[in-house]
Tab-separated table of C-alpha atoms in Angstrom:
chain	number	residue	atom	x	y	z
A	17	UNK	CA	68.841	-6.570	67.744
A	18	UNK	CA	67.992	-6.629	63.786
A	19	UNK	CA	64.322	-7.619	63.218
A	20	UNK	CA	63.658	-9.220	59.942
A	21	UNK	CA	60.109	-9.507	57.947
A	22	UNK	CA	59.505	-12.218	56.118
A	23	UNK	CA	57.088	-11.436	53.305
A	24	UNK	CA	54.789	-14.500	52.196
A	25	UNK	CA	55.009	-15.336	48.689
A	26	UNK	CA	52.094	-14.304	46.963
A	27	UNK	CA	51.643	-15.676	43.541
A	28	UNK	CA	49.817	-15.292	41.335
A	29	UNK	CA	47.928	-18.324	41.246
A	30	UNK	CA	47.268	-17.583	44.938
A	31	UNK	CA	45.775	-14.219	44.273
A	32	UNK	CA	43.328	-15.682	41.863
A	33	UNK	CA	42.533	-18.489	44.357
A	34	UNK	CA	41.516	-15.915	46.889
A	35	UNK	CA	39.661	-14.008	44.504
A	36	UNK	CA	37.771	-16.380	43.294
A	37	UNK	CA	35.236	-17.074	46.107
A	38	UNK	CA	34.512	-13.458	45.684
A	39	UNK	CA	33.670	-13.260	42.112
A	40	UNK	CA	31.613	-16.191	42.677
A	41	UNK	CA	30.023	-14.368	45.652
A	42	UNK	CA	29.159	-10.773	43.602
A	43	UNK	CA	27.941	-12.499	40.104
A	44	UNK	CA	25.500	-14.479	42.537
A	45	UNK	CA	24.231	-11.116	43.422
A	46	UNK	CA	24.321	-9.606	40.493
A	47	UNK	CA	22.301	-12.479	39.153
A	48	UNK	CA	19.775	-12.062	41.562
A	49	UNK	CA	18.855	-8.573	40.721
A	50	UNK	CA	18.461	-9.710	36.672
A	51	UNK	CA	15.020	-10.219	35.274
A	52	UNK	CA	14.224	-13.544	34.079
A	53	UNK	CA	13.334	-13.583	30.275
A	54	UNK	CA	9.805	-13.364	28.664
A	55	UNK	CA	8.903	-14.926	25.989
A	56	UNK	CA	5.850	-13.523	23.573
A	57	UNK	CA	4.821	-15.993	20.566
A	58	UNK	CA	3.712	-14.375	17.314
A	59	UNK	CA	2.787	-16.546	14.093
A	60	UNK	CA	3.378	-14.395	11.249
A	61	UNK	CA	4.001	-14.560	7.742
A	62	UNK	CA	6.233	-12.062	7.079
A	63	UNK	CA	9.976	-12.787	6.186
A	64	UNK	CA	13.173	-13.013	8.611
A	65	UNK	CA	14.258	-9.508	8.205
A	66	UNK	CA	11.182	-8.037	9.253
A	67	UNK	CA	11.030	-10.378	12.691
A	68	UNK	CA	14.560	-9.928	13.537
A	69	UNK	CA	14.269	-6.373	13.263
A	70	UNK	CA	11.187	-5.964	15.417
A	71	UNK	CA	12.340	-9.096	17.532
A	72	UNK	CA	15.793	-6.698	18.109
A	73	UNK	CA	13.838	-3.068	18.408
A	74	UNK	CA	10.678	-4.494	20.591
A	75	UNK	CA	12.961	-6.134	22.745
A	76	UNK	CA	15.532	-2.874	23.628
A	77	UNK	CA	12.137	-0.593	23.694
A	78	UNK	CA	10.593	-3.237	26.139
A	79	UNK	CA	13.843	-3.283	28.649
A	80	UNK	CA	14.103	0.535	27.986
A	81	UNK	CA	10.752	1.116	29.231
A	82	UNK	CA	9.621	-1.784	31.444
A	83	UNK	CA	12.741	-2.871	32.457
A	84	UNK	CA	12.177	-6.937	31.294
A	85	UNK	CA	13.962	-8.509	28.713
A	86	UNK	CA	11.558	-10.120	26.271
A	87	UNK	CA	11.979	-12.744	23.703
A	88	UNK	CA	10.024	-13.429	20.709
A	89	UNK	CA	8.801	-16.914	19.644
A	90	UNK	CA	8.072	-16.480	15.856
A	91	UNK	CA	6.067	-19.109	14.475
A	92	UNK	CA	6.105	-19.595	10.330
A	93	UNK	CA	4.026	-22.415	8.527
A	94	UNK	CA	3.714	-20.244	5.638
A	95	UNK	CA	2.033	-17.869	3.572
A	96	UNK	CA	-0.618	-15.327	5.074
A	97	UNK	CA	-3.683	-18.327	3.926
A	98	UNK	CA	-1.646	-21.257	5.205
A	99	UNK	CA	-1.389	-19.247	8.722
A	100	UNK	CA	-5.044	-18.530	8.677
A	101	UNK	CA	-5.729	-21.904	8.051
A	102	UNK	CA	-3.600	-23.316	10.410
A	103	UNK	CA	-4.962	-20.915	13.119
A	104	UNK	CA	-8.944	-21.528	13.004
A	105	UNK	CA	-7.761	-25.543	13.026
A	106	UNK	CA	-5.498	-25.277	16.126
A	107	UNK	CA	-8.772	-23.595	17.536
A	108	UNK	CA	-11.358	-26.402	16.279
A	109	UNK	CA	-9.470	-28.878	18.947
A	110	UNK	CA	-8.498	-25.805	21.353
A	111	UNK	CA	-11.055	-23.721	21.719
A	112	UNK	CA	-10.350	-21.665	24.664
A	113	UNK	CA	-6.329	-20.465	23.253
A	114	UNK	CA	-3.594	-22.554	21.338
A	115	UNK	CA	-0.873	-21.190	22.856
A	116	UNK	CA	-0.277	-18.093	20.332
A	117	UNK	CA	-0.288	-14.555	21.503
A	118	UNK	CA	-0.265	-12.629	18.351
A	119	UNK	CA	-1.321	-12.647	14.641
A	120	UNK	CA	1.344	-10.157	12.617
A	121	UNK	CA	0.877	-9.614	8.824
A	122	UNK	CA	-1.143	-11.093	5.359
A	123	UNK	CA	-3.204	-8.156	4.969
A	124	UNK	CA	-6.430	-7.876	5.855
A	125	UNK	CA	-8.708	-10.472	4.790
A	126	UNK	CA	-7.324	-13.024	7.204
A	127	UNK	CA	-7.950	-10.332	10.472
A	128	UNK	CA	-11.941	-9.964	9.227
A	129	UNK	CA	-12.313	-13.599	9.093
A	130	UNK	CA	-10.604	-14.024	12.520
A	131	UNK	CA	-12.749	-11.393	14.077
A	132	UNK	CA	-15.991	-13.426	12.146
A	133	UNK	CA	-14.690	-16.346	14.051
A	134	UNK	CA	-14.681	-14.662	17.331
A	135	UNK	CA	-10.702	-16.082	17.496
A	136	UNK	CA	-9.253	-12.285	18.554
A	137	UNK	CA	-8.812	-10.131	22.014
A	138	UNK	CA	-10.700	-6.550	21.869
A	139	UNK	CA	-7.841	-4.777	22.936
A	140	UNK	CA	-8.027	-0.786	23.424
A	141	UNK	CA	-4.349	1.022	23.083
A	142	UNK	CA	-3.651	3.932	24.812
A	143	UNK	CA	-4.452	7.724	23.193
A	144	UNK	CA	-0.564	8.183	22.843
A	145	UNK	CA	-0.542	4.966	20.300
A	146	UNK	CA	-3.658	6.123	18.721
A	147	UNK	CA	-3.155	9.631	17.916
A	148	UNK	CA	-2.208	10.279	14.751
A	149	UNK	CA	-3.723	7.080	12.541
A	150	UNK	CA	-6.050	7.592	10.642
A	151	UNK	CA	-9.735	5.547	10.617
A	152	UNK	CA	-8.896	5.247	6.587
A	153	UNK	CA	-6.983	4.724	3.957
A	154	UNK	CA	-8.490	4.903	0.107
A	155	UNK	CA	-11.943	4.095	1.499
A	156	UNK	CA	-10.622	1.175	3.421
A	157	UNK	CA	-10.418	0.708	7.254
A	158	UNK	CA	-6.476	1.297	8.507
A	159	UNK	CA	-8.091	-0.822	12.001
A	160	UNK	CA	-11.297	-2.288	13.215
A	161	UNK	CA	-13.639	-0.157	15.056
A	162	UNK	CA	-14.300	-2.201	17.858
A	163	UNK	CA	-10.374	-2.696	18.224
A	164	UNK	CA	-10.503	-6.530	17.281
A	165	UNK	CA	-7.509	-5.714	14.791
A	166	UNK	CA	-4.663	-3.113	13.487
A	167	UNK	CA	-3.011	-1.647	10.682
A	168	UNK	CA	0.354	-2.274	11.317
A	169	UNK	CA	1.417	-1.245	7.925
A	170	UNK	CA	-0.444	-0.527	4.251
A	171	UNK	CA	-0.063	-2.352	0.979
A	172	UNK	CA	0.132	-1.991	-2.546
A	173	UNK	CA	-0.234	-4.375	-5.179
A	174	UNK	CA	1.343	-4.196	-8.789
A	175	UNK	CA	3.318	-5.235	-11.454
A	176	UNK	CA	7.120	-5.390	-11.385
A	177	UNK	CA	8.628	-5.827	-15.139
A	178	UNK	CA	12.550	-6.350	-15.856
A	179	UNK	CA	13.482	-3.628	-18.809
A	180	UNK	CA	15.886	-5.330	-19.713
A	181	UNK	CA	14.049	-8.353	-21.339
A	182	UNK	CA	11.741	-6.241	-22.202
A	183	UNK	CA	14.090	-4.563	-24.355
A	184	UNK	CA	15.515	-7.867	-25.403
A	185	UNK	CA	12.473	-9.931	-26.330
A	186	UNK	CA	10.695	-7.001	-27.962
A	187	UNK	CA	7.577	-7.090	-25.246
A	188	UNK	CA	5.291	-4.132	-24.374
A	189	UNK	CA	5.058	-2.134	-21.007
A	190	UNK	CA	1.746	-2.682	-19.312
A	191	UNK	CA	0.098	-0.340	-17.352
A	192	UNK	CA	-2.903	-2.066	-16.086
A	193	UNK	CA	-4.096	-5.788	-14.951
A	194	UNK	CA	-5.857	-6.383	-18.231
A	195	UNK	CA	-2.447	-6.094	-20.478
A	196	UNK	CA	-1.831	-8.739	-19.086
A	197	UNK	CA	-3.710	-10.903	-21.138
A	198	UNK	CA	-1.897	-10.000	-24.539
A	199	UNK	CA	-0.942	-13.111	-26.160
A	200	UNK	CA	2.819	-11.681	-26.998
A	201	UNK	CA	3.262	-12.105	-23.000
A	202	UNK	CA	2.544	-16.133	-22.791
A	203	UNK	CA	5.618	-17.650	-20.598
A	204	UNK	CA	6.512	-14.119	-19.580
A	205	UNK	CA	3.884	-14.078	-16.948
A	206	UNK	CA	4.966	-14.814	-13.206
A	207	UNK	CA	2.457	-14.851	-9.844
A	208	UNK	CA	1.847	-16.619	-6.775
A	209	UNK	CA	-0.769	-19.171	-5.156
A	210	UNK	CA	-3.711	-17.582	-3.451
A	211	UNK	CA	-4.007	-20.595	-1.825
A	212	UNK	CA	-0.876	-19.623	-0.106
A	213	UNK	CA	-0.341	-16.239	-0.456
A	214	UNK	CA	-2.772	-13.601	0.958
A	215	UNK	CA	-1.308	-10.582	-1.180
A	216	UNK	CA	-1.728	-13.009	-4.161
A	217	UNK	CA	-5.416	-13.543	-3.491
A	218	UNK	CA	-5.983	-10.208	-3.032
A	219	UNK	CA	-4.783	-9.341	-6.532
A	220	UNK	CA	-7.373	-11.681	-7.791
A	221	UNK	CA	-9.643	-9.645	-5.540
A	222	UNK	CA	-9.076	-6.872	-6.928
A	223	UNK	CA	-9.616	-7.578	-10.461
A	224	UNK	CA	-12.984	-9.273	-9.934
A	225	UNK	CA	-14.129	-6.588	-7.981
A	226	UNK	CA	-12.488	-3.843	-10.178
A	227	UNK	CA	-14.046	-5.675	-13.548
A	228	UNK	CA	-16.833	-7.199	-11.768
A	229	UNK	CA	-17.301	-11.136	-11.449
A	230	UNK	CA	-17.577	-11.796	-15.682
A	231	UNK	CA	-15.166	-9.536	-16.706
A	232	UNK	CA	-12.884	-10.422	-14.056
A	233	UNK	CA	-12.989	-14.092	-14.082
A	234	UNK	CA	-12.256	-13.848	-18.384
A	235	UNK	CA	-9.078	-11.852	-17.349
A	236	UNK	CA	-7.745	-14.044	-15.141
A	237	UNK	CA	-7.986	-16.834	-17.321
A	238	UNK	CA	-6.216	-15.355	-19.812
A	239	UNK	CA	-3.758	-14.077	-17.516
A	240	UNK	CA	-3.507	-17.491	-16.270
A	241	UNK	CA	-2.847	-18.586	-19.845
A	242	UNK	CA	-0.056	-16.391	-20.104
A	243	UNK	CA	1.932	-17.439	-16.651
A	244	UNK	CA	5.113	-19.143	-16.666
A	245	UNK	CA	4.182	-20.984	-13.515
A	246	UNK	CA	2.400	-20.777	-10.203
A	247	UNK	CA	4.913	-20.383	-7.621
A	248	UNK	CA	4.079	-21.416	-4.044
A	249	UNK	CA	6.230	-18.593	-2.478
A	250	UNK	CA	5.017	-15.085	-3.615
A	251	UNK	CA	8.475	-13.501	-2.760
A	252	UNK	CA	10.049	-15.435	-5.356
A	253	UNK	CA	8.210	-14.192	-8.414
A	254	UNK	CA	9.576	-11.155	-8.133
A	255	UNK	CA	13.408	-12.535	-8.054
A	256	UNK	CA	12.486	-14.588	-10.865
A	257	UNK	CA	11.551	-11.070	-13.279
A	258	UNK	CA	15.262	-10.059	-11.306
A	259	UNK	CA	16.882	-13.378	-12.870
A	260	UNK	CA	15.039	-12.327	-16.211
A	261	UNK	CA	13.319	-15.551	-16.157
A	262	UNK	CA	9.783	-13.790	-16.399
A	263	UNK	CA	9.643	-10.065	-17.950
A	264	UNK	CA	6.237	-9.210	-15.512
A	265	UNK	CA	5.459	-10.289	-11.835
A	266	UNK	CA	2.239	-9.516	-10.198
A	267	UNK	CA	3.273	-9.009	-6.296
A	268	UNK	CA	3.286	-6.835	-3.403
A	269	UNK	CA	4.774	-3.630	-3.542
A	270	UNK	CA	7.120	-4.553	-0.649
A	271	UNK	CA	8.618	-7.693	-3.164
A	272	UNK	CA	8.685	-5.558	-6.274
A	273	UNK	CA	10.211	-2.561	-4.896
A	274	UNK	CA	12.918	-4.245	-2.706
A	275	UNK	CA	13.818	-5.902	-6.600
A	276	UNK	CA	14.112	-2.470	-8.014
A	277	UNK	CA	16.432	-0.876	-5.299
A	278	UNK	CA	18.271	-3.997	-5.580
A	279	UNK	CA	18.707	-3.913	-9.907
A	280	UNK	CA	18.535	-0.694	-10.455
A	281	UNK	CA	15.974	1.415	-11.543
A	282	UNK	CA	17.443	1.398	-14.850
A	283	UNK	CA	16.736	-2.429	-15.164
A	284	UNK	CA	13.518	-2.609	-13.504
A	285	UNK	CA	10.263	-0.280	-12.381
A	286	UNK	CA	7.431	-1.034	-10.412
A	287	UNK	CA	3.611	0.206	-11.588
A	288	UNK	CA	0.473	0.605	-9.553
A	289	UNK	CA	-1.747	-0.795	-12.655
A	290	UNK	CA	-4.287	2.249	-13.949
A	291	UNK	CA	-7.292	0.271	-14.100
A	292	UNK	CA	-7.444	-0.778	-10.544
A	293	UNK	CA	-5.611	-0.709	-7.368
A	294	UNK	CA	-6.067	-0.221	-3.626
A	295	UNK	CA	-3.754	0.260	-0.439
A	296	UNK	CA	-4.638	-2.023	2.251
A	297	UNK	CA	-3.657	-2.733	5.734
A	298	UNK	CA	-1.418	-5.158	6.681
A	299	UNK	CA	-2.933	-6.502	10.179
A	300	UNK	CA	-1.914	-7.425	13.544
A	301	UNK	CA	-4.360	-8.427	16.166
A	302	UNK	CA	-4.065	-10.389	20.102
A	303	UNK	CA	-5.819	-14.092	19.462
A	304	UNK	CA	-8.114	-15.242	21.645
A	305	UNK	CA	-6.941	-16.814	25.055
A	306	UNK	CA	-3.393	-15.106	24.932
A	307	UNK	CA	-0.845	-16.388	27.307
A	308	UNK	CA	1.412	-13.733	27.372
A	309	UNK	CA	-1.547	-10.644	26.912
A	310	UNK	CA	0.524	-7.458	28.797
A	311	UNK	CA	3.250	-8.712	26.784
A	312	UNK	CA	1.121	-8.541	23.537
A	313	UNK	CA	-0.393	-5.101	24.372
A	314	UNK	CA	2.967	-3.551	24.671
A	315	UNK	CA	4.576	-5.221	21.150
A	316	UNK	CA	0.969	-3.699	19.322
A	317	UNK	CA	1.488	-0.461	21.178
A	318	UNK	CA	5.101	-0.629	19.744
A	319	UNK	CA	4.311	-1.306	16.403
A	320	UNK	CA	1.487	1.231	16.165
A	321	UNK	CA	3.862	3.892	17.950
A	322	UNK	CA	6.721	5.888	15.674
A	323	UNK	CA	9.315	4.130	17.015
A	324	UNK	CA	8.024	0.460	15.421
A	325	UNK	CA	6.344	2.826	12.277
A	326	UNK	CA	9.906	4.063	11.422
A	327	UNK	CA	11.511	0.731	11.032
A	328	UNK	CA	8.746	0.688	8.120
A	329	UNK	CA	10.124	3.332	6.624
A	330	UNK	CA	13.993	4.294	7.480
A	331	UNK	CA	16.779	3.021	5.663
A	332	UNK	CA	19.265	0.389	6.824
A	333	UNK	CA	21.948	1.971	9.520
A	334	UNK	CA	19.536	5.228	10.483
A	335	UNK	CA	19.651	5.744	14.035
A	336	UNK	CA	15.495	5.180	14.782
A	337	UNK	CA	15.315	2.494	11.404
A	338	UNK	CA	16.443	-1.053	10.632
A	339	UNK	CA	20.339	-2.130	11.753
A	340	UNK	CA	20.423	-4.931	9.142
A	341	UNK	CA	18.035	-6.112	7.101
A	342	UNK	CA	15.585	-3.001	4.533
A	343	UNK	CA	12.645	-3.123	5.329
A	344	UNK	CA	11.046	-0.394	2.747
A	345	UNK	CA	7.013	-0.981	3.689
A	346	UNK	CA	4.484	1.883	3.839
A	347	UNK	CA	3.844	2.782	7.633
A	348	UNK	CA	0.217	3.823	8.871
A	349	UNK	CA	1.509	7.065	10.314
A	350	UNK	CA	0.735	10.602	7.466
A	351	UNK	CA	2.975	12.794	9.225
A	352	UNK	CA	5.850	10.233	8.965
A	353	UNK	CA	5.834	10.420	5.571
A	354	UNK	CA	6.921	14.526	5.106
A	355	UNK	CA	9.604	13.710	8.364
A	356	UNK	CA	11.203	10.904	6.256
A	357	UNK	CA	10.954	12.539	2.512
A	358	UNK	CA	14.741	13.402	2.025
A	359	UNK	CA	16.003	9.929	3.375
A	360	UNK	CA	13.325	7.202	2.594
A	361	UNK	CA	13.958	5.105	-0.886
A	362	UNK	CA	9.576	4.865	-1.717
A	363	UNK	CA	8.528	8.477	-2.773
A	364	UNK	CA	5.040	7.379	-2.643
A	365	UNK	CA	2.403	8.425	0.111
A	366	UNK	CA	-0.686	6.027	0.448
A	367	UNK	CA	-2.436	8.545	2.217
A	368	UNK	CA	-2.484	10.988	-1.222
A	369	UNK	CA	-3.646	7.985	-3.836
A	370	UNK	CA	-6.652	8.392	-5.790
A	371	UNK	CA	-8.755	5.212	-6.455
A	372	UNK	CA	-11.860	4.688	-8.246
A	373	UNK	CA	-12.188	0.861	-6.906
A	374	UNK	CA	-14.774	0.840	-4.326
A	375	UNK	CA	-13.615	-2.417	-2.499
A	376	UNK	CA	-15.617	-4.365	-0.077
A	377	UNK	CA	-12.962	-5.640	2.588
A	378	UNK	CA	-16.057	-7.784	3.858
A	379	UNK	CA	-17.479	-9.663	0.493
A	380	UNK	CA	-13.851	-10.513	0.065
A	381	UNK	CA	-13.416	-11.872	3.082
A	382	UNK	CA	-16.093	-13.787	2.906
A	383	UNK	CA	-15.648	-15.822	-0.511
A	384	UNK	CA	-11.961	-16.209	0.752
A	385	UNK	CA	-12.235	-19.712	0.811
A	386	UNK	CA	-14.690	-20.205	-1.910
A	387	UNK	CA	-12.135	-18.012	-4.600
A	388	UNK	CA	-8.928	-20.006	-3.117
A	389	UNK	CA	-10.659	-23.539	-4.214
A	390	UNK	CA	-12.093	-22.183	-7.294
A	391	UNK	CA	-8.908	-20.886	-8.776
A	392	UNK	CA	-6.623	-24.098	-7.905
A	393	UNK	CA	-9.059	-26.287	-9.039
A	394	UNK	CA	-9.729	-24.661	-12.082
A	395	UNK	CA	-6.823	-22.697	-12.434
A	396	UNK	CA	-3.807	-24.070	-10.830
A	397	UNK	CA	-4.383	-27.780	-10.862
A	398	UNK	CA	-5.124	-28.182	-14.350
A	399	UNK	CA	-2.421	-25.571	-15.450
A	400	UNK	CA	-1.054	-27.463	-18.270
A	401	UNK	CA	-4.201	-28.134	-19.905
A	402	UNK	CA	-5.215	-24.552	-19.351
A	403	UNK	CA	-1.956	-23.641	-21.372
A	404	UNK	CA	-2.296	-25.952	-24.167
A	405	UNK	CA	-6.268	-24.805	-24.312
A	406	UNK	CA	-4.803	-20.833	-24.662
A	407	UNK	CA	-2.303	-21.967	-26.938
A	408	UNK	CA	-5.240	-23.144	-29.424
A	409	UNK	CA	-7.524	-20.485	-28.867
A	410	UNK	CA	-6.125	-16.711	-27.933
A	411	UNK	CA	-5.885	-16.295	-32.092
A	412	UNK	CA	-9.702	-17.333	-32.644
A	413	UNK	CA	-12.394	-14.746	-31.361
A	414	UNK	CA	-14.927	-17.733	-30.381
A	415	UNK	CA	-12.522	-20.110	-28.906
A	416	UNK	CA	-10.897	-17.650	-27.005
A	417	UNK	CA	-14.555	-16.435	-25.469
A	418	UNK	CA	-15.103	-19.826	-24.702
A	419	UNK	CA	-11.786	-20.391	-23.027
A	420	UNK	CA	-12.765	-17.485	-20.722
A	421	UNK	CA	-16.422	-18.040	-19.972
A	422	UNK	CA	-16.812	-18.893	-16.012
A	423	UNK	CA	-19.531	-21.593	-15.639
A	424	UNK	CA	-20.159	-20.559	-12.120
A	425	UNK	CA	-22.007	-17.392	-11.627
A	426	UNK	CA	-21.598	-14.767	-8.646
A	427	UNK	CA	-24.959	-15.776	-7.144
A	428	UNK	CA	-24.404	-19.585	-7.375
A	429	UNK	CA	-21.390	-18.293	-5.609
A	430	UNK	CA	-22.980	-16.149	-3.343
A	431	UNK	CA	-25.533	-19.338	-2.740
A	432	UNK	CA	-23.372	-22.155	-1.572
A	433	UNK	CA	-20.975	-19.324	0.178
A	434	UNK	CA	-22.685	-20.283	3.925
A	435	UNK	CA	-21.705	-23.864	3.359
A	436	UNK	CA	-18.756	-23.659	1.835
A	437	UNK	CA	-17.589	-21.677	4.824
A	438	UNK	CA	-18.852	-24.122	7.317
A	439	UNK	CA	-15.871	-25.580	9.345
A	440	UNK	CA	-17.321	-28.853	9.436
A	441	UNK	CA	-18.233	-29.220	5.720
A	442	UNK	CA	-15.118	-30.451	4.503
A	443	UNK	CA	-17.315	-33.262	2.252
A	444	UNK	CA	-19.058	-30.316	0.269
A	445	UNK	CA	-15.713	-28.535	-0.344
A	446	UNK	CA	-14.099	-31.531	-1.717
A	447	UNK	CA	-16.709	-32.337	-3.882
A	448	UNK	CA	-16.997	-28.881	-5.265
A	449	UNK	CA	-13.283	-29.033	-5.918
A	450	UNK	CA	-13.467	-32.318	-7.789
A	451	UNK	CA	-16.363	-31.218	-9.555
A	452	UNK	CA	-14.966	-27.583	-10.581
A	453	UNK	CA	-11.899	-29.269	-11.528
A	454	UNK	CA	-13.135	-31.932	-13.878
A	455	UNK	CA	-15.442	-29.457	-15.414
A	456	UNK	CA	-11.978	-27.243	-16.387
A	457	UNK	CA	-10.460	-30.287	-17.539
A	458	UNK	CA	-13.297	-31.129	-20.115
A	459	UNK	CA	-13.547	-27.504	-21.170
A	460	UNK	CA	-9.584	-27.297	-21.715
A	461	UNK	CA	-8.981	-30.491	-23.522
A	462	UNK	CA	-11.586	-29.979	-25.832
A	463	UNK	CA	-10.091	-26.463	-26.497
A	464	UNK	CA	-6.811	-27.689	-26.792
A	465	UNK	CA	-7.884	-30.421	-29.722
C-alpha cells in the first residue's frame, strides 16, 4: 500500500497571519521594559542651534549614563531682559515655582538679580563637575559662591566692522568705544535694545563704568547719534554690517565672530575695543520651586562637565563637538583651550586677557532697570529727534556739549535706585519715563532748530 502526504498550503498571507499575534506579543514586551520620557523645561535666550545641540548631546549623555530618555522644553519670549522680566512676573502671581526648571544664558546681570530676588535653587555639583573652573575670570566671578548660579560659558563684547565698506565709503577703523562717536560714522552705526538684549546693556555698562557716569553717558549719546537704527534683535546687527548695510556693529563676540567665519576674514574682523572691555559669564542657574530638580542637576552638571564645555568650543562634525549647527562660544574650562588649539576657529583665551576695567557685576545689576528706562526713554524713543539734534550740533563745540550733557546725575540715580526697583512701583517708573523722555524731547528739538 502507497501512503501519500498531503502538504497544507502555506501561503504567504497565512504565514504573516500566524506571525502576527507574535509580533504583537514581543513589541508589548519590549515596550514594557522602555523608559517613559522626561521632560526638563529651560527658558533661555540663546538661539536654536545652541538648544538643539545641547537638547541632542544632554539627551544621549542622560540615556548613556542614567539610562532615561529626556526631553527638553525650551521656552523663548526673547532677549536675555525680556526673559528676566518675564520670570520675576510669572513669580509675582506664583510665588512658590512657575513651572520652569532652568534659567540658561544673557550673561550675568540677570543671574545676580535672580539670586537678589531669592527666585534660584542653591544647588552644590559634584567635585568631578567642579574641578577645573576657575572662581575668576578678569576680576569677575565665573559662578556664585554660595552656588545660586554658573558660568556656563564667558563673553566678550566688541565691534564687528565690514572692510569692505569701509574701503568703499572711505571710513576709519576704530579701535575703541569712543571712535565711535566720529561724526564721519553717522548712519554707519548699528546696535541693539538693552531693553531687550542683555549683551547690549552690558555694552552700555561697560562704557559708563569704563568712562565713568559723565564721560560715559556723553559717549553714548553721540554714539547714539551716529546709529542707523535700534534693532530689537541683537543677532541681527551683526548680519546687517554682513549685508554692508552698517560698516560697525557693537555685539557679542559670539554674533560678530560667527559673521567673520561666515564672510571671510578678508571682508570682515572683529576687535575687543582698547579702551575698555571685560569677559563675562554667561549664566545658568535651577529657579526656585523646580519641577523636574534631579533632572536639572544633571543638565548643569553636563554643561559644566567637558563633554557640554566642548560643544562650546569644537567645530561642526568633531566627534565630542556640535553635529549641525557652530557654535564657536568661549567655554569656562583653561585647560580646554591648549586641547582644542589646532582645531578650534577663536584663537583667543579669556583666561590670558588683560583688563584695566575694574567692573562691579553688582552696581550693574542693580541700576539694570533704572539704565534700561533711561536709555529708551531718552535714547531710543525719541531717536529721530536725537538724530536731527546731532545733525545740527556735532560741527559746533557748544552745541555738541550740550547735546551730550546728562541731566540726571549718578547719585540722583543712585537715590531713587530702591524705588525704582520696587516690584510694585510701576506708577514711579512710568512717570520717570514720561518725565525723562519729555525732558530729551525739549533738549533735542531745540538743538535741532
Amino acid at each position: 500500500m502507497q501512503l501519500k502526504f498531503i502538504l497544507p498550503t502555506f501561503t504567504l498571507k497565512r504565514f504573516f497571519l500566524f506571525l502576527r499575534p507574535v509580533l504583537c506579543t514581543f513589541l508589548w514586551l519590549t515596550s514594557c521594559h522602555k523608559s517613559p520620557v522626561k521632560t526638563l523645561v529651560i527658558i533661555s535666550p540663546h538661539w536654536d542651534g545652541i538648544k538643539r545641540e545641547f537638547s541632542r548631546a544632554f539627551s544621549s549623555w542622560h540615556e548613556r549614563n542614567y539610562h532615561e530618555r529626556i526631553e527638553i522644553d525650551w521656552r523663548d519670549v526673547g532677549g536675555a531682559s525680556d526673559s528676566l522680566k518675564y520670570v520675576i512676573s510669572r513669580f509675582g502671581t506664583e510665588a512658590k515655582g512657575i513651572g520652569i526648571d532652568i534659567f540658561f544664558g544673557g550673561g550675568i546681570d540677570p543671574f545676580l538679580e535672580l539670586t537678589r530676588e531669592g527666585l534660584t535653587e542653591v544647588y552644590h555639583p559634584p567635585k568631578s563637575v567642579m574641578t577645573g573652573i576657575p572662581a575668576e575670570v578678569a576680576g569677575l566671578p565665573v559662578y556664585d559662591p554660595e552656588y545660586h548660579w554658573f558660568g556656563a560659558a564667558l563673553s566678550s563684547f566688541g565691534i564687528v566692522a565690514n572692510d569692505r565698506v569701509l574701503r568703499a565709503v572711505h571710513l576709519p577703523e576704530v579701535k575703541k568705544w569712543a571712535d565711535l562717536t566720529n561724526p564721519l560714522l553717522q548712519t554707519w552705526i548699528g546696535v541693539g535694545d538693552p531693553r531687550n538684549s542683555g549683551a547690549v546693556h552690558l555694552m552700555y555698562e561697560i562704557i559708563l563704568q569704563g568712562y565713568g557716569w559723565m564721560k560715559g553717558w556723553e559717549i553714548l549719546y553721540q554714539i547714539a547719534g551716529n546709529v542707523r537704527s535700534f534693532e530689537k534683535n541683537s543677532s541681527l546687527v551683526a548680519k546687517e554690517a554682513t549685508y554692508g548695510n552698517i560698516a560697525y556693529a557693537m555685539t557679542i563676540d559670539f554674533y560678530g565672530l560667527t559673521q567673520v567665519s561666515s564672510a571671510g576674514t578678508q571682508n570682515m574682523h572683529f576687535i575687543l575695543p582698547e579702551d575698555y572691555t571685560i569677559v563675562s559669564p554667561d549664566g545658568i542657574c535651577m529657579l526656585k520651586g523646580a519641577p523636574n530638580q534631579t533632572y536639572a542637576k544633571r543638565f548643569i552638571d553636563f554643561v559644566l562637565s567637558e563633554n557640554g564645555q566642548k560643544l562650546w568650543i569644537l567645530p561642526v562634525g568633531h566627534p565630542e563637538g556640535p553635529a549641525y549647527f557652530p557654535i564657536e562660544r568661549l567655554c569656562v574650562r583653561p585647560d580646554l583651550y591648549d586641547q582644542a588649539c589646532d582645531i578650534w576657529t577663536i584663537t583667543m583665551n579669556p583666561f590670558k586677557i588683560q583688563t584695566t576695567l575694574k567692573y562691579d557685576a553688582n552696581i550693574a545689576s542693580r541700576r539694570w532697570k533704572l539704565l534700561n528706562s533711561f536709555i529708551g526713554a531718552t535714547m531710543i524713543d525719541v531717536h529721530p529727534e536725537l538724530v536731527a539734534a546731532w545733525k545740527n550740533s556735532k560741527d559746533n563745540p557748544g552745541r555738541r556739549a550740550e547735546f551730550s550733557k546728562i541731566f540726571l546725575t549718578e547719585n540722583e540715580a543712585l537715590e531713587i535706585l530702591d524705588t525704582f526697583n520696587n516690584k510694585d512701583a510701576v506708577q514711579f517708573r512710568n512717570a520717570k519715563n514720561i518725565e525723562w523722555q519729555q525732558m530729551a524731547q525739549t533738549k533735542f528739538r531745540r538743538l535741532a532748530q
